[in-house]
mmCIF file of C-alpha atoms and ligand atoms in Angstrom:
data_model
loop_
_atom_site.group_PDB
_atom_site.id
_atom_site.type_symbol
_atom_site.label_atom_id
_atom_site.label_comp_id
_atom_site.label_asym_id
_atom_site.label_seq_id
_atom_site.Cartn_x
_atom_site.Cartn_y
_atom_site.Cartn_z
ATOM 1 C CA MET K 20 0.000 0.000 0.000
ATOM 2 C CA GLN K 21 1.213 3.515 -0.801
ATOM 3 C CA GLN K 22 2.523 5.370 2.278
ATOM 4 C CA PRO K 23 0.933 8.766 2.968
ATOM 5 C CA SER K 24 3.318 11.562 1.985
ATOM 6 C CA THR K 25 4.604 13.803 4.776
ATOM 7 C CA VAL K 26 5.049 16.730 2.373
ATOM 8 C CA ARG K 27 2.249 19.291 2.408
ATOM 9 C CA ALA K 28 1.260 19.527 -1.244
ATOM 10 C CA VAL K 29 0.412 22.904 -2.770
ATOM 11 C CA THR K 30 -3.303 23.236 -3.524
ATOM 12 C CA THR K 31 -5.353 25.762 -5.473
ATOM 13 C CA ARG K 32 -6.727 26.927 -2.102
ATOM 14 C CA ARG K 33 -3.163 27.596 -0.953
ATOM 15 C CA LEU K 34 -2.519 29.755 -4.029
ATOM 16 C CA LEU K 35 -5.551 31.888 -3.148
ATOM 17 C CA ASP K 36 -4.211 32.262 0.395
ATOM 18 C CA MET K 37 -0.786 33.214 -0.974
ATOM 19 C CA LYS K 38 -2.375 36.008 -3.002
ATOM 20 C CA ALA K 39 -4.315 37.214 0.038
ATOM 21 C CA GLN K 40 -1.107 37.200 2.112
ATOM 22 C CA GLY K 41 0.986 38.875 -0.596
ATOM 23 C CA THR K 42 3.262 35.836 -0.941
ATOM 24 C CA LYS K 43 4.545 35.501 -4.510
ATOM 25 C CA ILE K 44 3.800 32.239 -6.321
ATOM 26 C CA VAL K 45 6.759 30.561 -8.059
ATOM 27 C CA CYS K 46 5.932 28.581 -11.190
ATOM 28 C CA LEU K 47 8.027 26.811 -13.831
ATOM 29 C CA THR K 48 7.316 24.512 -16.711
ATOM 30 C CA ALA K 49 8.354 20.850 -16.416
ATOM 31 C CA TYR K 50 8.013 18.003 -18.874
ATOM 32 C CA ASP K 51 9.738 15.026 -17.250
ATOM 33 C CA ALA K 52 10.287 13.358 -13.880
ATOM 34 C CA LEU K 53 13.948 14.326 -13.525
ATOM 35 C CA MET K 54 13.450 18.082 -13.918
ATOM 36 C CA ALA K 55 10.190 17.962 -11.962
ATOM 37 C CA SER K 56 11.987 16.363 -9.014
ATOM 38 C CA ILE K 57 14.721 19.048 -9.061
ATOM 39 C CA PHE K 58 12.233 21.931 -9.285
ATOM 40 C CA ASP K 59 10.034 20.354 -6.599
ATOM 41 C CA HIS K 60 13.083 19.912 -4.360
ATOM 42 C CA ALA K 61 13.970 23.590 -4.944
ATOM 43 C CA GLY K 62 10.523 24.606 -3.683
ATOM 44 C CA VAL K 63 8.715 25.663 -6.867
ATOM 45 C CA ASP K 64 5.002 26.001 -6.063
ATOM 46 C CA VAL K 65 3.445 25.167 -9.440
ATOM 47 C CA LEU K 66 4.778 22.922 -12.211
ATOM 48 C CA LEU K 67 3.071 23.522 -15.549
ATOM 49 C CA VAL K 68 3.255 20.721 -18.088
ATOM 50 C CA GLY K 69 2.995 23.363 -20.785
ATOM 51 C CA ASP K 70 2.282 22.718 -24.427
ATOM 52 C CA SER K 71 5.576 24.594 -24.852
ATOM 53 C CA LEU K 72 6.891 21.012 -24.756
ATOM 54 C CA GLY K 73 6.057 21.128 -28.462
ATOM 55 C CA ASN K 74 8.930 23.606 -28.872
ATOM 56 C CA ILE K 75 11.263 22.478 -26.105
ATOM 57 C CA VAL K 76 10.963 18.692 -26.210
ATOM 58 C CA GLN K 77 9.548 17.909 -29.637
ATOM 59 C CA GLY K 78 11.347 20.573 -31.705
ATOM 60 C CA HIS K 79 8.237 22.036 -33.347
ATOM 61 C CA GLU K 80 8.001 25.690 -34.457
ATOM 62 C CA THR K 81 4.703 26.195 -32.612
ATOM 63 C CA THR K 82 2.580 24.517 -29.942
ATOM 64 C CA ILE K 83 -0.146 23.625 -32.448
ATOM 65 C CA PRO K 84 0.965 20.001 -33.153
ATOM 66 C CA VAL K 85 0.946 18.966 -29.475
ATOM 67 C CA THR K 86 -1.692 16.308 -28.735
ATOM 68 C CA LEU K 87 -3.659 15.374 -25.647
ATOM 69 C CA GLU K 88 -1.761 12.065 -25.571
ATOM 70 C CA ASP K 89 1.544 14.003 -25.499
ATOM 71 C CA ILE K 90 0.390 16.053 -22.506
ATOM 72 C CA ILE K 91 -0.880 12.925 -20.728
ATOM 73 C CA TYR K 92 2.472 11.180 -21.255
ATOM 74 C CA HIS K 93 4.522 14.125 -19.932
ATOM 75 C CA THR K 94 2.141 14.878 -17.056
ATOM 76 C CA LYS K 95 2.453 11.281 -15.836
ATOM 77 C CA ALA K 96 6.232 11.697 -15.766
ATOM 78 C CA VAL K 97 6.084 15.045 -13.948
ATOM 79 C CA ARG K 98 3.598 13.580 -11.466
ATOM 80 C CA ARG K 99 6.066 10.793 -10.641
ATOM 81 C CA GLY K 100 8.861 13.330 -10.093
ATOM 82 C CA ALA K 101 7.104 15.825 -7.842
ATOM 83 C CA SER K 102 5.431 15.460 -4.471
ATOM 84 C CA ARG K 103 4.859 19.037 -3.285
ATOM 85 C CA ALA K 104 4.209 21.290 -6.294
ATOM 86 C CA LEU K 105 0.741 21.720 -7.777
ATOM 87 C CA ILE K 106 0.813 20.045 -11.183
ATOM 88 C CA VAL K 107 -1.105 21.848 -13.908
ATOM 89 C CA ALA K 108 -1.543 20.181 -17.313
ATOM 90 C CA ASP K 109 -1.955 22.376 -20.379
ATOM 91 C CA MET K 110 -4.895 21.580 -22.628
ATOM 92 C CA PRO K 111 -3.482 21.425 -26.154
ATOM 93 C CA PHE K 112 -4.929 23.042 -29.275
ATOM 94 C CA MET K 113 -8.292 21.512 -30.271
ATOM 95 C CA SER K 114 -8.736 19.590 -27.023
ATOM 96 C CA TYR K 115 -11.175 22.146 -25.572
ATOM 97 C CA GLN K 116 -12.388 24.415 -28.382
ATOM 98 C CA VAL K 117 -14.903 22.146 -30.117
ATOM 99 C CA HIS K 118 -17.473 21.659 -27.345
ATOM 100 C CA PRO K 119 -17.587 22.149 -23.565
ATOM 101 C CA ASP K 120 -18.461 18.440 -23.118
ATOM 102 C CA GLU K 121 -15.381 17.392 -25.058
ATOM 103 C CA ALA K 122 -13.255 19.868 -23.083
ATOM 104 C CA PHE K 123 -14.668 18.402 -19.875
ATOM 105 C CA ARG K 124 -13.902 14.805 -20.945
ATOM 106 C CA ASN K 125 -10.347 15.707 -21.982
ATOM 107 C CA ALA K 126 -9.685 17.642 -18.770
ATOM 108 C CA GLY K 127 -10.980 14.610 -16.874
ATOM 109 C CA ARG K 128 -8.405 12.402 -18.651
ATOM 110 C CA LEU K 129 -5.622 14.810 -17.674
ATOM 111 C CA MET K 130 -6.621 14.454 -14.052
ATOM 112 C CA LYS K 131 -7.670 10.808 -13.890
ATOM 113 C CA GLU K 132 -5.108 9.196 -16.220
ATOM 114 C CA ALA K 133 -2.192 11.609 -15.983
ATOM 115 C CA GLY K 134 -2.459 12.774 -12.380
ATOM 116 C CA ALA K 135 -2.773 16.521 -12.977
ATOM 117 C CA ALA K 136 -4.222 18.549 -10.099
ATOM 118 C CA ALA K 137 -5.536 21.214 -12.473
ATOM 119 C CA VAL K 138 -5.689 22.102 -16.174
ATOM 120 C CA LYS K 139 -4.881 25.275 -18.120
ATOM 121 C CA LEU K 140 -6.478 26.556 -21.286
ATOM 122 C CA GLU K 141 -6.046 29.643 -23.445
ATOM 123 C CA GLY K 142 -8.603 32.335 -24.213
ATOM 124 C CA GLY K 143 -11.342 34.460 -22.693
ATOM 125 C CA GLN K 144 -14.931 34.820 -23.868
ATOM 126 C CA ARG K 145 -14.811 31.846 -26.204
ATOM 127 C CA VAL K 146 -13.808 29.322 -23.514
ATOM 128 C CA LEU K 147 -16.113 30.465 -20.703
ATOM 129 C CA ASP K 148 -18.657 27.653 -21.227
ATOM 130 C CA ALA K 149 -15.887 25.061 -21.101
ATOM 131 C CA VAL K 150 -14.400 26.630 -17.956
ATOM 132 C CA ALA K 151 -17.806 26.742 -16.238
ATOM 133 C CA ARG K 152 -18.540 23.119 -17.234
ATOM 134 C CA MET K 153 -15.250 21.911 -15.764
ATOM 135 C CA THR K 154 -15.232 23.966 -12.589
ATOM 136 C CA ALA K 155 -18.851 22.969 -11.835
ATOM 137 C CA ALA K 156 -17.653 19.362 -11.867
ATOM 138 C CA GLY K 157 -14.683 20.033 -9.583
ATOM 139 C CA ILE K 158 -11.903 20.383 -12.140
ATOM 140 C CA PRO K 159 -9.661 23.347 -11.227
ATOM 141 C CA VAL K 160 -8.987 25.520 -14.274
ATOM 142 C CA MET K 161 -6.215 28.033 -14.854
ATOM 143 C CA GLY K 162 -6.916 30.632 -17.566
ATOM 144 C CA HIS K 163 -4.366 32.117 -19.965
ATOM 145 C CA LEU K 164 -4.767 35.578 -21.539
ATOM 146 C CA GLY K 165 -2.683 38.046 -23.549
ATOM 147 C CA LEU K 166 -0.299 36.363 -25.940
ATOM 148 C CA THR K 167 -1.885 32.939 -26.292
ATOM 149 C CA PRO K 168 0.526 30.897 -28.448
ATOM 150 C CA GLN K 169 -2.150 28.544 -29.794
ATOM 151 C CA SER K 170 -3.578 31.589 -31.645
ATOM 152 C CA ILE K 171 -0.258 32.424 -33.299
ATOM 153 C CA TYR K 172 -1.661 32.063 -36.815
ATOM 154 C CA GLN K 173 -4.468 34.492 -35.914
ATOM 155 C CA PHE K 174 -2.095 36.994 -34.240
ATOM 156 C CA GLY K 175 0.580 36.659 -36.950
ATOM 157 C CA SER K 176 3.453 37.305 -34.507
ATOM 158 C CA TYR K 177 4.631 36.763 -30.935
ATOM 159 C CA GLN K 178 4.473 40.503 -30.152
ATOM 160 C CA ALA K 179 3.029 41.750 -26.864
ATOM 161 C CA ARG K 180 -0.777 42.000 -26.695
ATOM 162 C CA GLY K 181 -3.046 44.559 -25.062
ATOM 163 C CA ARG K 182 -1.036 47.619 -26.013
ATOM 164 C CA GLU K 183 -4.042 49.222 -27.701
ATOM 165 C CA GLN K 184 -6.907 50.423 -25.497
ATOM 166 C CA GLU K 185 -9.530 48.198 -27.130
ATOM 167 C CA GLU K 186 -7.561 44.975 -26.773
ATOM 168 C CA ALA K 187 -6.472 45.921 -23.245
ATOM 169 C CA GLU K 188 -10.133 46.359 -22.239
ATOM 170 C CA GLN K 189 -11.016 43.000 -23.812
ATOM 171 C CA ILE K 190 -8.245 41.253 -21.855
ATOM 172 C CA TYR K 191 -9.423 42.975 -18.660
ATOM 173 C CA ARG K 192 -13.036 41.884 -19.249
ATOM 174 C CA ASP K 193 -11.893 38.345 -20.097
ATOM 175 C CA ALA K 194 -9.967 38.123 -16.822
ATOM 176 C CA LEU K 195 -13.049 39.106 -14.799
ATOM 177 C CA ALA K 196 -15.200 36.692 -16.792
ATOM 178 C CA LEU K 197 -12.767 33.791 -16.260
ATOM 179 C CA GLN K 198 -12.874 34.447 -12.532
ATOM 180 C CA GLU K 199 -16.690 34.453 -12.640
ATOM 181 C CA ALA K 200 -16.662 31.175 -14.603
ATOM 182 C CA GLY K 201 -14.676 29.610 -11.760
ATOM 183 C CA ALA K 202 -11.004 29.779 -12.798
ATOM 184 C CA PHE K 203 -8.627 29.544 -9.819
ATOM 185 C CA ALA K 204 -5.765 31.526 -11.444
ATOM 186 C CA ILE K 205 -4.901 33.238 -14.727
ATOM 187 C CA VAL K 206 -1.632 33.313 -16.657
ATOM 188 C CA LEU K 207 -1.018 36.742 -18.206
ATOM 189 C CA GLU K 208 1.457 36.484 -21.055
ATOM 190 C CA LYS K 209 3.278 39.404 -22.689
ATOM 191 C CA ILE K 210 0.979 42.290 -21.821
ATOM 192 C CA PRO K 211 1.899 45.755 -20.471
ATOM 193 C CA ALA K 212 2.831 45.713 -16.772
ATOM 194 C CA SER K 213 0.235 48.429 -16.063
ATOM 195 C CA LEU K 214 -2.560 46.277 -17.506
ATOM 196 C CA ALA K 215 -1.384 43.223 -15.536
ATOM 197 C CA LYS K 216 -1.363 45.387 -12.379
ATOM 198 C CA ARG K 217 -4.923 46.557 -12.990
ATOM 199 C CA ILE K 218 -6.100 42.978 -13.572
ATOM 200 C CA THR K 219 -4.204 41.660 -10.529
ATOM 201 C CA GLU K 220 -5.725 44.325 -8.285
ATOM 202 C CA SER K 221 -9.243 43.613 -9.583
ATOM 203 C CA LEU K 222 -9.200 39.839 -9.098
ATOM 204 C CA ARG K 223 -9.626 37.640 -6.024
ATOM 205 C CA ILE K 224 -7.744 34.858 -7.823
ATOM 206 C CA PRO K 225 -3.981 35.023 -8.473
ATOM 207 C CA THR K 226 -2.393 36.179 -11.709
ATOM 208 C CA ILE K 227 0.743 34.432 -12.931
ATOM 209 C CA GLY K 228 2.841 36.602 -15.208
ATOM 210 C CA ILE K 229 5.202 35.793 -18.051
ATOM 211 C CA GLY K 230 6.362 39.012 -19.661
ATOM 212 C CA ALA K 231 3.635 40.838 -17.716
ATOM 213 C CA GLY K 232 5.700 42.853 -15.253
ATOM 214 C CA PRO K 233 6.343 42.670 -11.512
ATOM 215 C CA TRP K 234 2.853 43.208 -10.099
ATOM 216 C CA CYS K 235 1.417 39.772 -10.874
ATOM 217 C CA ASP K 236 0.831 37.470 -7.909
ATOM 218 C CA GLY K 237 3.304 34.951 -9.306
ATOM 219 C CA GLN K 238 5.710 34.418 -12.167
ATOM 220 C CA ILE K 239 6.295 31.595 -14.613
ATOM 221 C CA LEU K 240 9.066 30.927 -17.123
ATOM 222 C CA VAL K 241 9.826 28.081 -19.476
ATOM 223 C CA TYR K 242 12.605 26.324 -17.571
ATOM 224 C CA ALA K 243 14.797 25.779 -20.626
ATOM 225 C CA ASP K 244 14.873 29.561 -21.195
ATOM 226 C CA MET K 245 15.701 30.566 -17.618
ATOM 227 C CA LEU K 246 18.433 27.933 -17.359
ATOM 228 C CA GLY K 247 20.010 29.021 -20.644
ATOM 229 C CA LEU K 248 19.396 25.778 -22.501
ATOM 230 C CA THR K 249 17.757 27.573 -25.414
ATOM 231 C CA VAL K 250 20.298 29.695 -27.261
ATOM 232 C CA ASP K 251 18.523 31.595 -30.012
ATOM 233 C CA PHE K 252 15.572 32.915 -27.979
ATOM 234 C CA HIS K 253 16.170 36.190 -26.136
ATOM 235 C CA PRO K 254 12.906 37.974 -25.285
ATOM 236 C CA ARG K 255 13.366 40.719 -22.699
ATOM 237 C CA PHE K 256 11.104 38.987 -20.165
ATOM 238 C CA VAL K 257 13.453 36.002 -19.768
ATOM 239 C CA ARG K 258 16.119 36.332 -17.086
ATOM 240 C CA ARG K 259 18.822 33.702 -17.553
ATOM 241 C CA TYR K 260 19.963 32.183 -14.278
ATOM 242 C CA ASP K 261 22.537 29.922 -15.881
ATOM 243 C CA ASN K 262 24.050 29.089 -19.212
ATOM 244 C CA LEU K 263 23.473 25.348 -19.312
ATOM 245 C CA PHE K 264 23.890 25.151 -23.086
ATOM 246 C CA GLU K 265 27.542 26.175 -22.718
ATOM 247 C CA ARG K 266 28.145 24.207 -19.532
ATOM 248 C CA ILE K 267 26.643 20.995 -20.947
ATOM 249 C CA THR K 268 28.527 21.442 -24.228
ATOM 250 C CA ASP K 269 31.757 21.832 -22.275
ATOM 251 C CA ALA K 270 31.080 18.738 -20.117
ATOM 252 C CA VAL K 271 30.194 16.608 -23.146
ATOM 253 C CA ARG K 272 33.339 17.797 -24.984
ATOM 254 C CA ARG K 273 35.518 16.846 -22.007
ATOM 255 C CA TYR K 274 33.839 13.416 -21.798
ATOM 256 C CA SER K 275 34.365 12.923 -25.562
ATOM 257 C CA GLU K 276 38.067 13.803 -25.269
ATOM 258 C CA ASP K 277 38.507 11.367 -22.366
ATOM 259 C CA VAL K 278 36.790 8.542 -24.288
ATOM 260 C CA ARG K 279 38.773 9.220 -27.473
ATOM 261 C CA ARG K 280 42.146 9.188 -25.786
ATOM 262 C CA GLY K 281 41.307 6.089 -23.717
ATOM 263 C CA ASP K 282 41.328 8.020 -20.457
ATOM 264 C CA PHE K 283 37.797 7.022 -19.498
ATOM 265 C CA PRO K 284 37.088 4.684 -17.793
ATOM 266 C CA ASN K 285 40.174 4.400 -15.595
ATOM 267 C CA GLU K 286 40.965 1.597 -13.191
ATOM 268 C CA SER K 287 38.867 2.891 -10.313
ATOM 269 C CA GLU K 288 35.908 3.275 -12.681
ATOM 270 C CA SER K 289 36.200 -0.356 -13.834
ATOM 271 C CA TYR K 290 35.232 -3.706 -12.253
HETATM 272 O O1 KIV G 304 3.026 26.180 -22.489
HETATM 273 C C1 KIV G 304 3.589 26.908 -21.645
HETATM 274 O O2 KIV G 304 4.733 26.664 -21.240
HETATM 275 C C2 KIV G 304 2.850 28.053 -21.152
HETATM 276 C C3 KIV G 304 3.576 29.013 -20.266
HETATM 277 C C4 KIV G 304 4.554 29.783 -21.054
HETATM 278 C C5 KIV G 304 2.657 29.884 -19.517
HETATM 279 O O3 KIV G 304 1.724 28.196 -21.455
#
């Protein structure tokens, strides 16, 4: 029988309390058990199995090709690696747009089969029925507004959103509507800091910013960007905390040299 864990897992309720107490929420993406266990150990509050895995893990140009099965596979791995962080599974393109019932069924698979504690989906007005359907049945939903990468072909670029008054007002209204529909948090991606501040101050639920300035209740980054694993992606909102591309390249070069000159393994590394 599985032993009860002694670690107090982060819950959606806890995130609401953190907002009320002014405690910032730390979020990162994760796609596998190894990274999830490191981030969990480091005390990250929320691990998002983002559809950014389409770019980071699968090598696609966009997140559009990512499937529900892909997210289920990676969420299972992250679930096995983490014991404290709240695990949020991203709903991929076309898994929630067709009909609220289908969205509900797919979100249920992410929780029941993959072990997610919550799901995330992109959009405002057009996803409210799906959000209400899920939250009424006890599925915690995180919204995502501003630059929503699944709409890249509609936007035409990855530029910041909500710079014009009309779009800013739409994003603001969408945030309030998502809260009313039952969302427990909202990711705000690449919008002006002043707009994110206004939204954050108007909501009971936490905002999680990525390129949305310092006033959000929490922050999220794609881990490969903040660790310097991605080399040709330098948006201003990414702070690089390491340069793992260079450090891994260096380590692999040294290993290669040792193998080629017969220096590895040595006697103490042999049986
Ligand atoms: O897919 C993802 O990683 C995301 C975050 C960037 C918020 O949606």
